[in-house]
């Protein structure tokens, strides 16, 4: 079975056929999905989806672009949601120096607060890092993010950085980008990270794999990602599917309860 460790099915591009898509998923081999919050609205919607579908779980967290909406009250509300039985992670949280929607200090402050939330509620984290590789890593080390563990989502840095995260106790999230012809570094990452530390993800509706690049993404396209990782590593797609399924259950500990 395939496990999608990072999806955004609350996105409005799914409003038309969400029900139908979820109905097809399990027969297409997708056995689990974690819907990841990005905004406060997304956090709420993720809880609703997890409540409605038995194979959907939720992550609770606010993306660096959206941390301007956080305050003590909304943080408290997220703490409560972290204790819900179907909340398996805190995320997506991190730093985004590409769009710079919020000042770096504000991003860092809420990244740390949400890391603390993960520690205090015993959850792993789902990390978003764009054009901020060194700051993300340094901040995580400084705040002992190794104690929560988690996934570096949509990994986009070097193979060396991936191995440093693995050493810190993290898993590397690989999605549609690995199928792009020009994704030389990510293909290297897919080859070098130990197989017991790779998970697959869509980040849908974004980042559809080839040959669907540019279209709306969904978990139904994950076999294309799995096949590409298998091709790069010279193993069968089944081996990658089985390993990434197991890895998802190891990193999202609450799935086993
Ligand atoms: Ni995402």
mmCIF file of C-alpha atoms and ligand atoms in Angstrom:
data_model
loop_
_atom_site.group_PDB
_atom_site.id
_atom_site.type_symbol
_atom_site.label_atom_id
_atom_site.label_comp_id
_atom_site.label_asym_id
_atom_site.label_seq_id
_atom_site.Cartn_x
_atom_site.Cartn_y
_atom_site.Cartn_z
ATOM 1 C CA UNK A 1 0.000 0.000 0.000
ATOM 2 C CA UNK A 2 1.018 3.584 -0.652
ATOM 3 C CA UNK A 3 1.148 6.220 2.103
ATOM 4 C CA UNK A 4 0.929 9.921 1.173
ATOM 5 C CA UNK A 5 2.700 11.700 4.035
ATOM 6 C CA UNK A 6 1.828 15.273 2.949
ATOM 7 C CA UNK A 7 -1.304 16.428 1.113
ATOM 8 C CA UNK A 8 -3.638 19.427 1.056
ATOM 9 C CA UNK A 9 -7.049 18.001 0.124
ATOM 10 C CA UNK A 10 -8.745 20.974 1.761
ATOM 11 C CA UNK A 11 -7.584 23.036 -1.244
ATOM 12 C CA UNK A 12 -10.465 24.481 -3.260
ATOM 13 C CA UNK A 13 -9.256 22.755 -6.448
ATOM 14 C CA UNK A 14 -10.671 19.554 -4.888
ATOM 15 C CA UNK A 15 -14.105 21.026 -4.094
ATOM 16 C CA UNK A 16 -15.658 19.550 -7.229
ATOM 17 C CA UNK A 17 -14.636 15.912 -6.885
ATOM 18 C CA UNK A 18 -13.065 15.374 -3.436
ATOM 19 C CA UNK A 19 -15.632 12.725 -2.468
ATOM 20 C CA UNK A 20 -15.141 10.823 -5.710
ATOM 21 C CA UNK A 21 -11.354 10.997 -5.463
ATOM 22 C CA UNK A 22 -11.333 9.584 -1.915
ATOM 23 C CA UNK A 23 -13.726 6.835 -2.987
ATOM 24 C CA UNK A 24 -11.221 5.702 -5.643
ATOM 25 C CA UNK A 25 -8.145 5.942 -3.485
ATOM 26 C CA UNK A 26 -8.083 2.693 -1.568
ATOM 27 C CA UNK A 27 -8.838 0.534 -4.607
ATOM 28 C CA UNK A 28 -5.957 2.363 -6.337
ATOM 29 C CA UNK A 29 -3.572 1.209 -3.586
ATOM 30 C CA UNK A 30 -3.453 4.385 -1.490
ATOM 31 C CA UNK A 31 -3.921 3.192 2.073
ATOM 32 C CA UNK A 32 -3.211 6.364 4.038
ATOM 33 C CA UNK A 33 -3.017 10.129 3.680
ATOM 34 C CA UNK A 34 -1.927 12.834 6.103
ATOM 35 C CA UNK A 35 -3.665 16.112 5.370
ATOM 36 C CA UNK A 36 -1.333 18.879 6.451
ATOM 37 C CA UNK A 37 -2.460 22.220 7.798
ATOM 38 C CA UNK A 38 -0.840 25.313 6.309
ATOM 39 C CA UNK A 39 -3.178 28.076 7.491
ATOM 40 C CA UNK A 40 -5.546 28.149 10.480
ATOM 41 C CA UNK A 41 -8.337 27.420 8.017
ATOM 42 C CA UNK A 42 -6.323 24.435 6.728
ATOM 43 C CA UNK A 43 -5.813 23.170 10.281
ATOM 44 C CA UNK A 44 -9.564 23.155 10.845
ATOM 45 C CA UNK A 45 -10.260 21.539 7.451
ATOM 46 C CA UNK A 46 -7.646 18.815 8.080
ATOM 47 C CA UNK A 47 -9.456 17.830 11.287
ATOM 48 C CA UNK A 48 -12.749 17.631 9.382
ATOM 49 C CA UNK A 49 -11.266 15.416 6.657
ATOM 50 C CA UNK A 50 -9.637 13.136 9.251
ATOM 51 C CA UNK A 51 -12.987 12.869 11.000
ATOM 52 C CA UNK A 52 -14.793 11.917 7.823
ATOM 53 C CA UNK A 53 -12.416 9.392 6.204
ATOM 54 C CA UNK A 54 -10.921 6.433 8.093
ATOM 55 C CA UNK A 55 -7.661 6.453 6.084
ATOM 56 C CA UNK A 56 -7.029 10.203 6.448
ATOM 57 C CA UNK A 57 -5.047 11.670 9.377
ATOM 58 C CA UNK A 58 -4.252 15.265 10.246
ATOM 59 C CA UNK A 59 -1.204 17.418 10.928
ATOM 60 C CA UNK A 60 -1.669 20.610 12.932
ATOM 61 C CA UNK A 61 0.521 23.610 12.163
ATOM 62 C CA UNK A 62 0.926 26.906 10.357
ATOM 63 C CA UNK A 63 3.187 27.479 7.333
ATOM 64 C CA UNK A 64 5.807 30.268 7.610
ATOM 65 C CA UNK A 65 3.880 32.382 5.051
ATOM 66 C CA UNK A 66 0.864 32.373 7.371
ATOM 67 C CA UNK A 67 2.364 32.811 10.847
ATOM 68 C CA UNK A 68 1.089 36.415 10.964
ATOM 69 C CA UNK A 69 -2.275 34.892 11.907
ATOM 70 C CA UNK A 70 -0.867 33.260 15.060
ATOM 71 C CA UNK A 71 -1.246 34.574 18.594
ATOM 72 C CA UNK A 72 -1.416 33.011 22.078
ATOM 73 C CA UNK A 73 -5.077 32.132 21.622
ATOM 74 C CA UNK A 74 -4.742 30.397 18.239
ATOM 75 C CA UNK A 75 -1.632 28.590 19.497
ATOM 76 C CA UNK A 76 -3.601 27.318 22.494
ATOM 77 C CA UNK A 77 -6.326 26.069 20.147
ATOM 78 C CA UNK A 78 -3.693 24.146 18.140
ATOM 79 C CA UNK A 79 -2.316 22.583 21.334
ATOM 80 C CA UNK A 80 -5.768 21.148 22.006
ATOM 81 C CA UNK A 81 -6.044 19.761 18.463
ATOM 82 C CA UNK A 82 -2.622 18.095 18.817
ATOM 83 C CA UNK A 83 -4.187 15.844 21.455
ATOM 84 C CA UNK A 84 -6.960 14.628 19.128
ATOM 85 C CA UNK A 85 -6.544 10.908 18.368
ATOM 86 C CA UNK A 86 -6.207 11.421 14.598
ATOM 87 C CA UNK A 87 -3.610 14.203 14.809
ATOM 88 C CA UNK A 88 -0.300 12.519 13.953
ATOM 89 C CA UNK A 89 2.090 15.469 13.495
ATOM 90 C CA UNK A 90 2.770 19.173 13.888
ATOM 91 C CA UNK A 91 3.097 20.794 10.467
ATOM 92 C CA UNK A 92 3.785 22.182 8.168
ATOM 93 C CA UNK A 93 6.127 24.496 10.035
ATOM 94 C CA UNK A 94 9.461 26.057 9.126
ATOM 95 C CA UNK A 95 11.048 28.909 7.215
ATOM 96 C CA UNK A 96 10.362 30.336 3.759
ATOM 97 C CA UNK A 97 12.868 32.933 2.591
ATOM 98 C CA UNK A 98 11.675 32.644 -1.009
ATOM 99 C CA UNK A 99 8.367 34.482 -0.674
ATOM 100 C CA UNK A 100 9.307 36.327 2.536
ATOM 101 C CA UNK A 101 5.650 36.952 3.395
ATOM 102 C CA UNK A 102 6.653 37.488 7.026
ATOM 103 C CA UNK A 103 9.898 38.940 8.445
ATOM 104 C CA UNK A 104 12.551 36.300 9.190
ATOM 105 C CA UNK A 105 12.458 36.947 12.970
ATOM 106 C CA UNK A 106 8.684 36.451 13.028
ATOM 107 C CA UNK A 107 8.998 33.216 11.030
ATOM 108 C CA UNK A 108 11.721 31.958 13.368
ATOM 109 C CA UNK A 109 9.802 32.866 16.495
ATOM 110 C CA UNK A 110 6.686 30.887 15.438
ATOM 111 C CA UNK A 111 8.762 28.019 14.085
ATOM 112 C CA UNK A 112 10.321 27.645 17.553
ATOM 113 C CA UNK A 113 6.962 27.957 19.331
ATOM 114 C CA UNK A 114 5.460 25.237 17.110
ATOM 115 C CA UNK A 115 8.523 23.015 17.617
ATOM 116 C CA UNK A 116 7.917 23.388 21.355
ATOM 117 C CA UNK A 117 4.283 22.435 20.791
ATOM 118 C CA UNK A 118 5.418 19.231 19.061
ATOM 119 C CA UNK A 119 7.749 18.399 21.951
ATOM 120 C CA UNK A 120 5.150 19.037 24.608
ATOM 121 C CA UNK A 121 2.446 16.999 22.862
ATOM 122 C CA UNK A 122 4.784 14.168 21.836
ATOM 123 C CA UNK A 123 4.295 14.549 18.075
ATOM 124 C CA UNK A 124 6.786 14.444 15.182
ATOM 125 C CA UNK A 125 7.033 17.502 12.910
ATOM 126 C CA UNK A 126 6.570 18.125 9.202
ATOM 127 C CA UNK A 127 9.120 20.722 8.090
ATOM 128 C CA UNK A 128 8.801 23.247 5.266
ATOM 129 C CA UNK A 129 12.090 24.900 4.276
ATOM 130 C CA UNK A 130 12.553 27.009 1.163
ATOM 131 C CA UNK A 131 15.701 28.995 0.398
ATOM 132 C CA UNK A 132 16.455 28.749 4.127
ATOM 133 C CA UNK A 133 18.361 25.452 4.406
ATOM 134 C CA UNK A 134 21.084 26.533 6.826
ATOM 135 C CA UNK A 135 18.848 28.586 9.144
ATOM 136 C CA UNK A 136 16.309 25.755 9.290
ATOM 137 C CA UNK A 137 18.921 23.172 10.177
ATOM 138 C CA UNK A 138 20.711 25.387 12.739
ATOM 139 C CA UNK A 139 17.464 26.350 14.437
ATOM 140 C CA UNK A 140 16.333 22.727 14.620
ATOM 141 C CA UNK A 141 19.628 21.655 16.134
ATOM 142 C CA UNK A 142 19.642 24.519 18.608
ATOM 143 C CA UNK A 143 16.117 23.643 19.752
ATOM 144 C CA UNK A 144 16.736 19.889 19.949
ATOM 145 C CA UNK A 145 14.315 19.000 17.144
ATOM 146 C CA UNK A 146 15.912 15.558 17.153
ATOM 147 C CA UNK A 147 13.751 14.690 20.149
ATOM 148 C CA UNK A 148 10.499 14.957 18.142
ATOM 149 C CA UNK A 149 11.740 13.496 14.851
ATOM 150 C CA UNK A 150 9.744 14.038 11.697
ATOM 151 C CA UNK A 151 9.873 14.633 7.963
ATOM 152 C CA UNK A 152 11.667 17.258 5.886
ATOM 153 C CA UNK A 153 8.853 17.780 3.431
ATOM 154 C CA UNK A 154 9.484 18.265 -0.300
ATOM 155 C CA UNK A 155 13.208 18.021 0.313
ATOM 156 C CA UNK A 156 15.070 20.473 -1.935
ATOM 157 C CA UNK A 157 18.605 20.687 -0.573
ATOM 158 C CA UNK A 158 21.818 18.705 -1.128
ATOM 159 C CA UNK A 159 22.416 15.011 -0.510
ATOM 160 C CA UNK A 160 24.856 15.969 2.262
ATOM 161 C CA UNK A 161 22.171 18.034 4.003
ATOM 162 C CA UNK A 162 19.736 15.106 3.648
ATOM 163 C CA UNK A 163 22.225 12.824 5.382
ATOM 164 C CA UNK A 164 22.710 15.421 8.141
ATOM 165 C CA UNK A 165 18.946 15.390 8.731
ATOM 166 C CA UNK A 166 18.950 11.595 8.763
ATOM 167 C CA UNK A 167 21.634 11.742 11.456
ATOM 168 C CA UNK A 168 19.389 14.097 13.416
ATOM 169 C CA UNK A 169 16.670 11.408 13.301
ATOM 170 C CA UNK A 170 14.655 12.754 10.366
ATOM 171 C CA UNK A 171 12.977 11.262 7.298
ATOM 172 C CA UNK A 172 13.252 12.769 3.820
ATOM 173 C CA UNK A 173 9.991 13.517 1.970
ATOM 174 C CA UNK A 174 10.189 12.979 -1.788
ATOM 175 C CA UNK A 175 7.418 13.893 -4.241
ATOM 176 C CA UNK A 176 6.716 14.664 -7.883
ATOM 177 C CA UNK A 177 9.807 16.830 -8.384
ATOM 178 C CA UNK A 178 12.006 13.703 -8.424
ATOM 179 C CA UNK A 179 10.481 12.795 -11.809
ATOM 180 C CA UNK A 180 11.449 16.131 -13.417
ATOM 181 C CA UNK A 181 14.248 15.817 -15.924
ATOM 182 C CA UNK A 182 16.254 18.702 -14.435
ATOM 183 C CA UNK A 183 15.989 17.477 -10.801
ATOM 184 C CA UNK A 184 19.587 16.266 -10.738
ATOM 185 C CA UNK A 185 20.268 16.953 -7.049
ATOM 186 C CA UNK A 186 17.011 15.426 -5.814
ATOM 187 C CA UNK A 187 17.706 12.270 -7.848
ATOM 188 C CA UNK A 188 21.057 12.124 -6.049
ATOM 189 C CA UNK A 189 19.234 12.481 -2.721
ATOM 190 C CA UNK A 190 16.860 9.641 -3.701
ATOM 191 C CA UNK A 191 19.892 7.462 -4.448
ATOM 192 C CA UNK A 192 21.889 8.233 -1.301
ATOM 193 C CA UNK A 193 19.444 8.441 1.604
ATOM 194 C CA UNK A 194 19.077 5.059 3.350
ATOM 195 C CA UNK A 195 15.860 3.355 2.211
ATOM 196 C CA UNK A 196 14.516 3.200 5.760
ATOM 197 C CA UNK A 197 14.488 7.031 5.869
ATOM 198 C CA UNK A 198 12.564 7.905 2.693
ATOM 199 C CA UNK A 199 8.841 8.707 2.626
ATOM 200 C CA UNK A 200 6.715 9.720 -0.362
ATOM 201 C CA UNK A 201 4.329 12.646 -0.542
ATOM 202 C CA UNK A 202 2.296 14.619 -3.058
ATOM 203 C CA UNK A 203 1.990 18.127 -1.588
ATOM 204 C CA UNK A 204 -1.143 18.064 -3.760
ATOM 205 C CA UNK A 205 -2.645 19.987 -5.479
ATOM 206 C CA UNK A 206 0.922 21.098 -6.297
ATOM 207 C CA UNK A 207 3.946 19.362 -7.856
ATOM 208 C CA UNK A 208 2.361 16.654 -10.005
ATOM 209 C CA UNK A 209 4.944 14.164 -11.344
ATOM 210 C CA UNK A 210 5.821 13.681 -15.014
ATOM 211 C CA UNK A 211 4.023 13.155 -17.364
ATOM 212 C CA UNK A 212 1.377 15.167 -15.504
ATOM 213 C CA UNK A 213 3.629 18.070 -14.565
ATOM 214 C CA UNK A 214 1.640 21.292 -14.237
ATOM 215 C CA UNK A 215 -1.693 19.506 -13.713
ATOM 216 C CA UNK A 216 -3.521 19.132 -10.420
ATOM 217 C CA UNK A 217 -1.703 16.538 -8.341
ATOM 218 C CA UNK A 218 -3.280 13.786 -6.210
ATOM 219 C CA UNK A 219 -2.211 10.662 -4.320
ATOM 220 C CA UNK A 220 -3.293 8.615 -7.358
ATOM 221 C CA UNK A 221 -0.101 9.818 -9.108
ATOM 222 C CA UNK A 222 2.227 8.525 -6.360
ATOM 223 C CA UNK A 223 3.073 5.302 -8.269
ATOM 224 C CA UNK A 224 4.965 7.557 -10.731
ATOM 225 C CA UNK A 225 7.111 8.892 -7.868
ATOM 226 C CA UNK A 226 7.682 5.408 -6.458
ATOM 227 C CA UNK A 227 8.662 4.061 -9.880
ATOM 228 C CA UNK A 228 11.214 6.844 -10.363
ATOM 229 C CA UNK A 229 12.819 6.237 -6.942
ATOM 230 C CA UNK A 230 12.924 2.504 -7.768
ATOM 231 C CA UNK A 231 14.554 3.211 -11.149
ATOM 232 C CA UNK A 232 17.194 5.459 -9.531
ATOM 233 C CA UNK A 233 18.024 2.876 -6.844
ATOM 234 C CA UNK A 234 17.826 -0.123 -9.153
ATOM 235 C CA UNK A 235 15.206 -1.977 -7.100
ATOM 236 C CA UNK A 236 11.565 -2.940 -7.684
ATOM 237 C CA UNK A 237 8.738 -0.442 -7.242
ATOM 238 C CA UNK A 238 7.164 -2.882 -4.780
ATOM 239 C CA UNK A 239 10.231 -2.647 -2.557
ATOM 240 C CA UNK A 240 10.000 1.172 -2.490
ATOM 241 C CA UNK A 241 6.244 1.060 -1.875
ATOM 242 C CA UNK A 242 6.624 -1.354 1.061
ATOM 243 C CA UNK A 243 9.553 0.531 2.611
ATOM 244 C CA UNK A 244 7.912 3.965 2.370
ATOM 245 C CA UNK A 245 4.678 2.552 3.847
ATOM 246 C CA UNK A 246 6.581 1.156 6.827
ATOM 247 C CA UNK A 247 8.619 4.342 7.211
ATOM 248 C CA UNK A 248 5.464 6.482 7.281
ATOM 249 C CA UNK A 249 4.124 4.338 10.130
ATOM 250 C CA UNK A 250 7.408 4.600 12.021
ATOM 251 C CA UNK A 251 7.703 8.395 11.741
ATOM 252 C CA UNK A 252 3.988 9.121 12.380
ATOM 253 C CA UNK A 253 4.040 7.089 15.609
ATOM 254 C CA UNK A 254 0.352 7.584 16.444
ATOM 255 C CA UNK A 255 -0.656 5.570 13.347
ATOM 256 C CA UNK A 256 0.404 2.483 15.273
ATOM 257 C CA UNK A 257 -1.796 3.131 18.315
HETATM 258 NI NI1 LIG B 1 2.550 21.488 1.687
#
